[in-house]
Amino acid sequence: MRTLIYDGQCRLCVTAKEGLERLGPAPQQSGIRFVPYQSEEAASRLGAEYKPGRPDVAFLVEPDGTISRARAPCHPARPVNPAARLFRLPSRRPLPLSLVRLG
């Protein structure tokens, strides 16, 4: 199962996660679990990628351990319209919502 690690202290991130959970299929059907960055599980899954404090990206951890990063719209590295895009990759290309949706 894939794990989406989000900033559990970011109100926009938590609201987006709750909306996706409410509107999408169950984690068993979607194959995606949500884990807050501030948890021991996130630190364990991210290993050396984990740094104390708040993250400036969300992480998608594949079952094989591969880690992808996506910039969240609430982080100030570059102005982003949250209504237009849920996440941005560091390359500044939008991450298609189909890659982060639940089903």
mmCIF file of C-alpha atoms in Angstrom:
data_model
loop_
_atom_site.group_PDB
_atom_site.id
_atom_site.type_symbol
_atom_site.label_atom_id
_atom_site.label_comp_id
_atom_site.label_asym_id
_atom_site.label_seq_id
_atom_site.Cartn_x
_atom_site.Cartn_y
_atom_site.Cartn_z
ATOM 1 C CA MET A 1 0.000 0.000 0.000
ATOM 2 C CA ARG A 2 1.230 3.509 -0.819
ATOM 3 C CA THR A 3 1.637 6.022 2.007
ATOM 4 C CA LEU A 4 1.023 9.753 1.577
ATOM 5 C CA ILE A 5 2.870 11.655 4.303
ATOM 6 C CA TYR A 6 1.447 15.134 4.838
ATOM 7 C CA ASP A 7 2.078 17.998 7.269
ATOM 8 C CA GLY A 8 -0.239 17.211 10.171
ATOM 9 C CA GLN A 9 0.187 20.762 11.528
ATOM 10 C CA CYS A 10 -0.912 22.459 8.292
ATOM 11 C CA ARG A 11 -4.629 23.258 8.381
ATOM 12 C CA LEU A 12 -4.923 23.237 4.582
ATOM 13 C CA CYS A 13 -3.134 19.875 4.334
ATOM 14 C CA VAL A 14 -5.322 18.327 7.046
ATOM 15 C CA THR A 15 -8.503 19.733 5.467
ATOM 16 C CA ALA A 16 -7.501 18.383 2.036
ATOM 17 C CA LYS A 17 -6.721 14.969 3.536
ATOM 18 C CA GLU A 18 -10.051 14.849 5.363
ATOM 19 C CA GLY A 19 -11.906 15.846 2.192
ATOM 20 C CA LEU A 20 -10.171 13.154 0.157
ATOM 21 C CA GLU A 21 -10.913 10.557 2.829
ATOM 22 C CA ARG A 22 -14.546 11.632 3.011
ATOM 23 C CA LEU A 23 -15.121 11.709 -0.764
ATOM 24 C CA GLY A 24 -12.864 8.873 -1.864
ATOM 25 C CA PRO A 25 -12.896 5.125 -1.385
ATOM 26 C CA ALA A 26 -11.578 3.415 1.733
ATOM 27 C CA PRO A 27 -7.777 3.054 1.994
ATOM 28 C CA GLN A 28 -8.048 -0.676 1.248
ATOM 29 C CA GLN A 29 -9.720 0.145 -2.075
ATOM 30 C CA SER A 30 -7.568 3.128 -3.028
ATOM 31 C CA GLY A 31 -4.247 1.628 -1.951
ATOM 32 C CA ILE A 32 -3.237 4.913 -0.225
ATOM 33 C CA ARG A 33 -2.860 5.571 3.500
ATOM 34 C CA PHE A 34 -2.448 9.047 4.973
ATOM 35 C CA VAL A 35 0.178 9.495 7.699
ATOM 36 C CA PRO A 36 1.053 12.812 9.386
ATOM 37 C CA TYR A 37 4.693 13.889 9.061
ATOM 38 C CA GLN A 38 4.854 14.455 12.806
ATOM 39 C CA SER A 39 4.371 10.731 13.564
ATOM 40 C CA GLU A 40 6.893 8.020 14.384
ATOM 41 C CA GLU A 41 5.646 6.046 11.376
ATOM 42 C CA ALA A 42 6.556 8.922 9.037
ATOM 43 C CA ALA A 43 10.036 9.180 10.568
ATOM 44 C CA SER A 44 10.483 5.434 10.155
ATOM 45 C CA ARG A 45 9.250 5.338 6.530
ATOM 46 C CA LEU A 46 11.283 8.373 5.450
ATOM 47 C CA GLY A 47 14.516 7.366 7.172
ATOM 48 C CA ALA A 48 17.282 9.865 6.344
ATOM 49 C CA GLU A 49 14.749 12.039 4.476
ATOM 50 C CA TYR A 50 13.023 12.870 7.770
ATOM 51 C CA LYS A 51 14.052 16.143 9.419
ATOM 52 C CA PRO A 52 12.571 17.461 12.702
ATOM 53 C CA GLY A 53 10.070 20.289 12.319
ATOM 54 C CA ARG A 54 7.549 20.930 9.592
ATOM 55 C CA PRO A 55 8.119 19.688 6.035
ATOM 56 C CA ASP A 56 7.891 21.912 2.964
ATOM 57 C CA VAL A 57 6.676 19.019 0.799
ATOM 58 C CA ALA A 58 4.362 16.032 0.983
ATOM 59 C CA PHE A 59 5.886 12.580 0.479
ATOM 60 C CA LEU A 60 4.459 9.594 -1.370
ATOM 61 C CA VAL A 61 6.144 6.369 -0.260
ATOM 62 C CA GLU A 62 5.674 3.387 -2.564
ATOM 63 C CA PRO A 63 5.483 -0.178 -1.210
ATOM 64 C CA ASP A 64 9.069 -0.759 -2.418
ATOM 65 C CA GLY A 65 10.283 2.258 -0.400
ATOM 66 C CA THR A 66 10.642 4.694 -3.321
ATOM 67 C CA ILE A 67 9.929 8.241 -2.129
ATOM 68 C CA SER A 68 8.393 10.983 -4.297
ATOM 69 C CA ARG A 69 7.995 14.588 -3.178
ATOM 70 C CA ALA A 70 5.301 17.127 -4.038
ATOM 71 C CA ARG A 71 5.229 20.756 -2.929
ATOM 72 C CA ALA A 72 2.063 21.648 -1.067
ATOM 73 C CA PRO A 73 0.248 24.878 -2.019
ATOM 74 C CA CYS A 74 0.359 26.267 1.520
ATOM 75 C CA HIS A 75 4.156 26.435 1.628
ATOM 76 C CA PRO A 76 5.665 29.761 0.545
ATOM 77 C CA ALA A 77 8.415 28.651 -1.859
ATOM 78 C CA ARG A 78 6.304 29.863 -4.772
ATOM 79 C CA PRO A 79 2.795 31.335 -4.815
ATOM 80 C CA VAL A 80 0.290 28.672 -5.778
ATOM 81 C CA ASN A 81 -3.473 28.874 -6.100
ATOM 82 C CA PRO A 82 -4.734 26.037 -3.844
ATOM 83 C CA ALA A 83 -7.994 25.878 -5.763
ATOM 84 C CA ALA A 84 -6.135 25.239 -9.008
ATOM 85 C CA ARG A 85 -3.555 22.668 -7.902
ATOM 86 C CA LEU A 86 -3.291 20.443 -4.865
ATOM 87 C CA PHE A 87 0.469 19.868 -5.117
ATOM 88 C CA ARG A 88 3.441 21.011 -7.203
ATOM 89 C CA LEU A 89 6.598 19.061 -7.913
ATOM 90 C CA PRO A 90 9.937 20.761 -7.211
ATOM 91 C CA SER A 91 10.380 20.990 -10.999
ATOM 92 C CA ARG A 92 7.432 23.456 -10.949
ATOM 93 C CA ARG A 93 5.310 21.105 -13.047
ATOM 94 C CA PRO A 94 1.866 20.430 -11.573
ATOM 95 C CA LEU A 95 1.356 16.963 -10.136
ATOM 96 C CA PRO A 96 -1.775 15.582 -11.799
ATOM 97 C CA LEU A 97 -4.520 15.078 -9.241
ATOM 98 C CA SER A 98 -5.029 11.593 -10.669
ATOM 99 C CA LEU A 99 -1.714 10.648 -9.037
ATOM 100 C CA VAL A 100 -2.812 11.728 -5.573
ATOM 101 C CA ARG A 101 -6.507 11.005 -5.623
ATOM 102 C CA LEU A 102 -7.891 8.092 -3.704
ATOM 103 C CA GLY A 103 -9.373 6.048 -6.459
#
